[in-house]
Short mmCIF file of C-alpha atoms in Angstrom, two decimals:
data_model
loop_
_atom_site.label_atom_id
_atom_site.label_comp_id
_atom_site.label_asym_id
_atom_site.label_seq_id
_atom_site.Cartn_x
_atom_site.Cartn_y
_atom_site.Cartn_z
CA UNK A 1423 10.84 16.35 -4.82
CA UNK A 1424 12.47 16.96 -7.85
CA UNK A 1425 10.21 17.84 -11.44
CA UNK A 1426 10.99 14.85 -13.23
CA UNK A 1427 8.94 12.89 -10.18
CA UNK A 1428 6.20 15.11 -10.55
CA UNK A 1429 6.23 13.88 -14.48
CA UNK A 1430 5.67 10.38 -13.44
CA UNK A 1431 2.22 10.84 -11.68
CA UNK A 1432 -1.17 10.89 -13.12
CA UNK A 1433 -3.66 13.04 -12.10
CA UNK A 1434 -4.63 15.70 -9.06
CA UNK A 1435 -7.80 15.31 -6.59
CA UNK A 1436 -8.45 17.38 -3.83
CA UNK A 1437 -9.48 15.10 -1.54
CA UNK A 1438 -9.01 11.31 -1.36
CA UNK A 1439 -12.42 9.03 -1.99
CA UNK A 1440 -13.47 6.12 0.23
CA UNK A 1441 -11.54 3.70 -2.52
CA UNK A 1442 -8.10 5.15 -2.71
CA UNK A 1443 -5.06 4.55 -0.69
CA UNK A 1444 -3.02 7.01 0.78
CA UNK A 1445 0.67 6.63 0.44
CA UNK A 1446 2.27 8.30 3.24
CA UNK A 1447 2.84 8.56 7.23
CA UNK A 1448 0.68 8.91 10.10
CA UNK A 1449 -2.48 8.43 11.98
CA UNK A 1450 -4.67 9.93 8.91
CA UNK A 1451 -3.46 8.15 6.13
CA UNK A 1452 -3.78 4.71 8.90
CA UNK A 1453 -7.65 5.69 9.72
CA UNK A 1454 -8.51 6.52 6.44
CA UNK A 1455 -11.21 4.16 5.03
CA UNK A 1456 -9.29 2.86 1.50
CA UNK A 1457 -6.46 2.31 3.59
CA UNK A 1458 -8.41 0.15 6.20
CA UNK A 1459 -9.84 -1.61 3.32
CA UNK A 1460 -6.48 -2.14 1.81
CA UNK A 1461 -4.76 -3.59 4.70
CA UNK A 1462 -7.80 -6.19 4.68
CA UNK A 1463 -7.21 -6.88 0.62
CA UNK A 1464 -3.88 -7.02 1.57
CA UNK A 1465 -4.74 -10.05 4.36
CA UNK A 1466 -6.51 -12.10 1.97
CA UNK A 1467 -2.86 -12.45 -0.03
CA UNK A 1468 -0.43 -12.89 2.56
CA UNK A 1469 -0.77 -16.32 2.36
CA UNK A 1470 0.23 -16.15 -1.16
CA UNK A 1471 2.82 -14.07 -0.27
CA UNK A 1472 4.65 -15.86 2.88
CA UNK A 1473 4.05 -18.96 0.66
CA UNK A 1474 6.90 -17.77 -1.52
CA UNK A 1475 9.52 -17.51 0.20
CA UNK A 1476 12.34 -17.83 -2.18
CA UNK A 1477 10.03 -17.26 -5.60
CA UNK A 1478 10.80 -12.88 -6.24
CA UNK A 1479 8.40 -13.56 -9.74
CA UNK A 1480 5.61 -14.96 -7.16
CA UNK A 1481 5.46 -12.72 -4.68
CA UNK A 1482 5.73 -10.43 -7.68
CA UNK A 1483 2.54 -11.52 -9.13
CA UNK A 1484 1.04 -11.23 -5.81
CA UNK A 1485 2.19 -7.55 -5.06
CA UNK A 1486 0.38 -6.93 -8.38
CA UNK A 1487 -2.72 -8.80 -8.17
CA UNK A 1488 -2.82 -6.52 -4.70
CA UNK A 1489 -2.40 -3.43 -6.78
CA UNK A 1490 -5.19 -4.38 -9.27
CA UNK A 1491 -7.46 -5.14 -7.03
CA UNK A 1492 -6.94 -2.11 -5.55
CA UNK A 1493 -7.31 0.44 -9.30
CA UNK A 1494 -10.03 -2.21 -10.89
CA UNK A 1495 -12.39 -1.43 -8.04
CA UNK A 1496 -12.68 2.56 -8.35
CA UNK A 1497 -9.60 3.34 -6.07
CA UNK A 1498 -5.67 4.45 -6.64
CA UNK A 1499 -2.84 4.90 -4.30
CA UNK A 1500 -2.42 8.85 -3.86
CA UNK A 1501 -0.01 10.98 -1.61
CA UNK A 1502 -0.08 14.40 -0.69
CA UNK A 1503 1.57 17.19 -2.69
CA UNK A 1504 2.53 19.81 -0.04
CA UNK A 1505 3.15 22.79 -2.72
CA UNK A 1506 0.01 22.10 -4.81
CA UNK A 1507 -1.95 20.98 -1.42
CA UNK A 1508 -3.84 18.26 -3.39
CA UNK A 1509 -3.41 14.43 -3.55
CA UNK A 1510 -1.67 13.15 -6.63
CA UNK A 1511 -2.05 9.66 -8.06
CA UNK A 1512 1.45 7.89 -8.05
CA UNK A 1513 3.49 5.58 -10.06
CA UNK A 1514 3.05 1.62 -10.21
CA UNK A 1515 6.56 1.62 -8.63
CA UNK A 1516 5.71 3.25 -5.83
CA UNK A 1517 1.98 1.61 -5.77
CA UNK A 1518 4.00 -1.56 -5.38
CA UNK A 1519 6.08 -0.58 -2.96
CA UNK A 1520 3.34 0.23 -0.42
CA UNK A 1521 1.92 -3.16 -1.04
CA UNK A 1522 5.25 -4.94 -0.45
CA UNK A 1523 5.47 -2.74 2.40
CA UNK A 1524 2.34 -3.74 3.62
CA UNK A 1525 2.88 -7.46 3.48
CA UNK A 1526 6.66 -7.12 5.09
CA UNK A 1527 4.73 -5.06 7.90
CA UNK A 1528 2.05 -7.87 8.50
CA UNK A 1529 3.57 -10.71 8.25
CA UNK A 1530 6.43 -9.04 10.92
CA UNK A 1531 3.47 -8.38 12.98
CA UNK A 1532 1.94 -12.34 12.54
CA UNK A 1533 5.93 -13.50 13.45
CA UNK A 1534 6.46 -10.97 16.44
CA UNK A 1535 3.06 -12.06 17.83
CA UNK A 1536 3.84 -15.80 17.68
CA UNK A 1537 7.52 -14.89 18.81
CA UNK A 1538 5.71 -13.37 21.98
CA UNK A 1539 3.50 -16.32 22.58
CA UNK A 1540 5.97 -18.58 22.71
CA UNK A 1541 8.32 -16.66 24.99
CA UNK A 1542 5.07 -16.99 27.44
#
């Protein structure tokens, strides 16, 4: 990662608390308990979201009502620093990127299912 990244972020925990969300790969940051709670904030928008199909300043508006939700109840989105070995709290651009990521991933996952039933 290059310094000028490490500019943009906010602060340095050691560990992660029950309220943040984990920005990164893998079975931890899936099982960990602000993630699990953010992939059920993020289900109470999707309908929001799918709803605007062609509207970018809607689903806009939704990605960031996610997001507040998210800081305004004790939590952030953090990732893991490998040469500091702490969690770091990141950017709103790449806070809203894991919630557009989010919604992409489970509203494929609503299709694909449907997709499957049908095929049945």
């Amino acid at each position: 990662e290059n310094s000028n990244e490490m500019n943009t972020f906010c602060t340095r925990i050691a560990t992660p608390s029950e309220f943040d969300v984990i920005c990164g790969k893998g079975r931890a940051a899936f099982n960990h308990v602000g993630n699990k709670r953010f992939r059920e904030i993020v289900k109470q928008h999707l309908d929001s979201y799918s709803s605007a199909i062609n509207d970018k300043t809607k689903k806009s508006r939704v990605i960031s009502s996610v997001s507040k939700a998210i800081r305004s109840n004790q939590g952030d989105f953090v990732k893991y620093h490998p040469k500091t070995k702490r969690f770091i709290t990141v950017s709103d651009r790449l806070a809203r990127a894991k919630v557009g990521s989010c919604m992409r991933d489970l509203l494929h996952f609503q299709y694909s299912s449907s997709t499957k039933a049908k095929r049945e």
